Amino acid sequence: GRPYPALQDRPHDFSALLSYNLNPKWQLSAIFVYSSGTPITPIRGFFIVEQNVNYLFGARNSQRMQPYHRLDLSATILPNKDNPNYESSWTIAVYNIYDNRNPLFQYYVPEQDEETGQLNLEGRNVSFFPVIPSLTWNFSWKPKSAVEKTEVETSKQKTGL
């Protein structure tokens, strides 16, 4: 058979992460993701047999969907960074901040023009994940050895050793 691009073929795939510690308690982050569109097999035409629409397909995976891209932003606060027993943080994040409707797949719907009676195919994209805000609380107990080590360091600082 003829070679064709695989469904997972992505000639361009780029991710960038920026992270900035505003101060000891606040961290700001941004992630940008870009990749080439997914290969698709185009529909070149159609015909009707017994009131059923049948499609004429083009070369397999010879076209691509729109490129995929998004920008995610987050801010993390560490409210109790000096607590020797546990660590905690709150993160406010927004996934796909500019609401790019990245297409997951495409399907076609036959539409009939009421004036002319002509049947046309309308391609429609199905997209996932619009803007998604989130609030996350992370909490963990520090291991006992870390707590003991912190207590020793604290007592050394108090005694001036």
mmCIF file of C-alpha atoms in Angstrom, residues 7-156:
data_model
loop_
_atom_site.group_PDB
_atom_site.id
_atom_site.type_symbol
_atom_site.label_atom_id
_atom_site.label_comp_id
_atom_site.label_asym_id
_atom_site.label_seq_id
_atom_site.Cartn_x
_atom_site.Cartn_y
_atom_site.Cartn_z
ATOM 1 C CA LEU A 7 -2.595 9.514 13.349
ATOM 2 C CA GLN A 8 0.005 10.475 16.005
ATOM 3 C CA ASP A 9 2.254 12.276 13.468
ATOM 4 C CA ARG A 10 3.130 15.736 14.816
ATOM 5 C CA PRO A 11 5.996 17.376 12.900
ATOM 6 C CA HIS A 12 5.952 20.342 15.285
ATOM 7 C CA ASP A 13 5.587 19.907 19.037
ATOM 8 C CA PHE A 14 6.628 22.727 21.358
ATOM 9 C CA SER A 15 6.111 23.402 25.075
ATOM 10 C CA ALA A 16 7.498 26.245 27.175
ATOM 11 C CA LEU A 17 7.283 26.735 30.930
ATOM 12 C CA LEU A 18 7.988 29.999 32.730
ATOM 13 C CA SER A 19 8.090 30.018 36.511
ATOM 14 C CA TYR A 20 8.821 33.035 38.678
ATOM 15 C CA ASN A 21 9.157 33.165 42.466
ATOM 16 C CA LEU A 22 7.638 36.516 43.292
ATOM 17 C CA ASN A 23 8.687 36.172 46.928
ATOM 18 C CA PRO A 24 9.133 33.227 49.352
ATOM 19 C CA LYS A 25 5.364 32.692 49.551
ATOM 20 C CA TRP A 26 4.200 33.307 45.947
ATOM 21 C CA GLN A 27 5.079 31.479 42.721
ATOM 22 C CA LEU A 28 3.700 32.418 39.271
ATOM 23 C CA SER A 29 3.756 30.011 36.321
ATOM 24 C CA ALA A 30 2.796 29.965 32.654
ATOM 25 C CA ILE A 31 2.808 27.053 30.227
ATOM 26 C CA PHE A 32 2.420 27.420 26.450
ATOM 27 C CA VAL A 33 1.788 24.337 24.300
ATOM 28 C CA TYR A 34 1.792 24.181 20.477
ATOM 29 C CA SER A 35 1.649 21.210 18.122
ATOM 30 C CA SER A 36 0.826 20.527 14.496
ATOM 31 C CA GLY A 37 -2.724 19.535 13.709
ATOM 32 C CA THR A 38 -3.779 15.898 13.720
ATOM 33 C CA PRO A 39 -3.804 14.215 10.283
ATOM 34 C CA ILE A 40 -7.275 13.601 8.837
ATOM 35 C CA THR A 41 -8.674 11.943 5.735
ATOM 36 C CA PRO A 42 -10.653 14.544 3.762
ATOM 37 C CA ILE A 43 -13.999 13.964 2.102
ATOM 38 C CA ARG A 44 -13.771 14.844 -1.608
ATOM 39 C CA GLY A 45 -17.413 14.278 -2.447
ATOM 40 C CA PHE A 46 -20.510 12.211 -1.807
ATOM 41 C CA PHE A 47 -23.321 10.395 -3.544
ATOM 42 C CA ILE A 48 -26.746 9.191 -2.473
ATOM 43 C CA VAL A 49 -27.976 5.618 -2.799
ATOM 44 C CA GLU A 50 -31.478 4.788 -1.558
ATOM 45 C CA GLN A 51 -31.586 7.973 0.555
ATOM 46 C CA ASN A 52 -28.260 7.173 2.269
ATOM 47 C CA VAL A 53 -25.309 9.550 1.965
ATOM 48 C CA ASN A 54 -22.090 7.775 0.924
ATOM 49 C CA TYR A 55 -18.744 9.562 1.043
ATOM 50 C CA LEU A 56 -15.854 9.660 -1.423
ATOM 51 C CA PHE A 57 -12.682 9.940 0.633
ATOM 52 C CA GLY A 58 -9.409 11.511 -0.445
ATOM 53 C CA ALA A 59 -5.940 10.147 0.271
ATOM 54 C CA ARG A 60 -5.601 8.762 3.803
ATOM 55 C CA ASN A 61 -4.436 11.372 6.377
ATOM 56 C CA SER A 62 -3.528 13.826 3.598
ATOM 57 C CA GLN A 63 -4.831 16.925 5.417
ATOM 58 C CA ARG A 64 -4.438 18.280 8.929
ATOM 59 C CA MET A 65 -6.742 19.769 11.528
ATOM 60 C CA GLN A 66 -5.956 23.250 12.866
ATOM 61 C CA PRO A 67 -2.798 23.416 15.008
ATOM 62 C CA TYR A 68 -3.284 22.793 18.736
ATOM 63 C CA HIS A 69 -2.217 25.567 21.105
ATOM 64 C CA ARG A 70 -3.097 26.857 24.557
ATOM 65 C CA LEU A 71 -1.756 28.981 27.404
ATOM 66 C CA ASP A 72 -2.172 27.953 31.054
ATOM 67 C CA LEU A 73 -1.520 30.346 33.961
ATOM 68 C CA SER A 74 -1.215 29.646 37.689
ATOM 69 C CA ALA A 75 -0.369 31.326 40.973
ATOM 70 C CA THR A 76 0.681 29.333 44.047
ATOM 71 C CA ILE A 77 0.822 30.595 47.612
ATOM 72 C CA LEU A 78 2.698 28.817 50.406
ATOM 73 C CA PRO A 79 0.935 30.231 53.498
ATOM 74 C CA ASN A 80 2.763 28.217 56.188
ATOM 75 C CA LYS A 81 6.193 27.614 54.715
ATOM 76 C CA ASP A 82 7.930 27.645 58.118
ATOM 77 C CA ASN A 83 5.724 25.053 59.825
ATOM 78 C CA PRO A 84 7.922 22.085 60.886
ATOM 79 C CA ASN A 85 5.091 19.503 60.846
ATOM 80 C CA TYR A 86 3.410 19.917 57.481
ATOM 81 C CA GLU A 87 3.543 21.671 54.120
ATOM 82 C CA SER A 88 0.565 23.271 52.451
ATOM 83 C CA SER A 89 -0.102 25.324 49.341
ATOM 84 C CA TRP A 90 -2.999 26.811 47.410
ATOM 85 C CA THR A 91 -2.912 27.052 43.616
ATOM 86 C CA ILE A 92 -5.244 29.104 41.458
ATOM 87 C CA ALA A 93 -4.936 28.095 37.807
ATOM 88 C CA VAL A 94 -6.622 28.710 34.471
ATOM 89 C CA TYR A 95 -6.296 26.102 31.713
ATOM 90 C CA ASN A 96 -6.523 27.414 28.124
ATOM 91 C CA ILE A 97 -6.729 31.049 29.240
ATOM 92 C CA TYR A 98 -7.611 32.446 25.804
ATOM 93 C CA ASP A 99 -10.310 29.812 25.175
ATOM 94 C CA ASN A 100 -8.875 28.390 21.966
ATOM 95 C CA ARG A 101 -11.264 25.710 20.705
ATOM 96 C CA ASN A 102 -8.685 23.072 19.781
ATOM 97 C CA PRO A 103 -10.408 20.517 17.548
ATOM 98 C CA LEU A 104 -10.285 16.898 18.653
ATOM 99 C CA PHE A 105 -11.941 15.480 15.534
ATOM 100 C CA GLN A 106 -14.130 16.492 12.608
ATOM 101 C CA TYR A 107 -17.351 15.078 11.237
ATOM 102 C CA TYR A 108 -19.583 15.999 8.308
ATOM 103 C CA VAL A 109 -23.312 16.718 8.232
ATOM 104 C CA PRO A 110 -25.315 16.761 5.000
ATOM 105 C CA GLU A 111 -27.237 20.055 4.724
ATOM 106 C CA GLN A 112 -29.874 20.720 2.086
ATOM 107 C CA ASP A 113 -30.376 24.211 0.691
ATOM 108 C CA GLU A 114 -34.129 24.790 0.913
ATOM 109 C CA GLU A 115 -34.227 27.150 -2.088
ATOM 110 C CA THR A 116 -32.220 25.109 -4.584
ATOM 111 C CA GLY A 117 -32.637 21.618 -3.094
ATOM 112 C CA GLN A 118 -28.883 21.127 -3.423
ATOM 113 C CA LEU A 119 -27.223 18.906 -0.814
ATOM 114 C CA ASN A 120 -23.916 20.119 0.685
ATOM 115 C CA LEU A 121 -21.608 18.690 3.318
ATOM 116 C CA GLU A 122 -20.772 20.877 6.271
ATOM 117 C CA GLY A 123 -17.667 19.949 8.255
ATOM 118 C CA ARG A 124 -17.936 20.429 12.022
ATOM 119 C CA ASN A 125 -15.158 20.332 14.582
ATOM 120 C CA VAL A 126 -15.589 18.803 18.008
ATOM 121 C CA SER A 127 -13.470 20.509 20.651
ATOM 122 C CA PHE A 128 -12.638 19.659 24.227
ATOM 123 C CA PHE A 129 -11.663 21.793 27.168
ATOM 124 C CA PRO A 130 -12.587 25.464 26.917
ATOM 125 C CA VAL A 131 -11.328 27.797 29.668
ATOM 126 C CA ILE A 132 -11.153 25.762 32.884
ATOM 127 C CA PRO A 133 -10.413 27.559 36.159
ATOM 128 C CA SER A 134 -9.290 25.516 39.143
ATOM 129 C CA LEU A 135 -8.448 25.899 42.800
ATOM 130 C CA THR A 136 -6.200 23.285 44.393
ATOM 131 C CA TRP A 137 -5.128 22.729 47.969
ATOM 132 C CA ASN A 138 -2.029 20.565 48.480
ATOM 133 C CA PHE A 139 -1.269 19.293 51.948
ATOM 134 C CA SER A 140 1.373 16.860 53.208
ATOM 135 C CA TRP A 141 2.850 15.859 56.527
ATOM 136 C CA LYS A 142 6.602 16.213 56.770
ATOM 137 C CA PRO A 143 8.436 12.958 57.537
ATOM 138 C CA LYS A 144 9.403 12.569 61.200
ATOM 139 C CA SER A 145 13.120 12.739 60.360
ATOM 140 C CA ALA A 146 12.599 16.089 58.606
ATOM 141 C CA VAL A 147 10.654 17.393 61.629
ATOM 142 C CA GLU A 148 13.436 16.299 64.001
ATOM 143 C CA LYS A 149 16.078 17.842 61.719
ATOM 144 C CA THR A 150 14.147 21.139 61.644
ATOM 145 C CA GLU A 151 13.803 21.095 65.440
ATOM 146 C CA VAL A 152 17.576 20.517 65.820
ATOM 147 C CA GLU A 153 18.365 23.373 63.402
ATOM 148 C CA THR A 154 15.949 25.663 65.247
ATOM 149 C CA SER A 155 17.490 24.865 68.626
ATOM 150 C CA LYS A 156 20.990 25.473 67.186
#
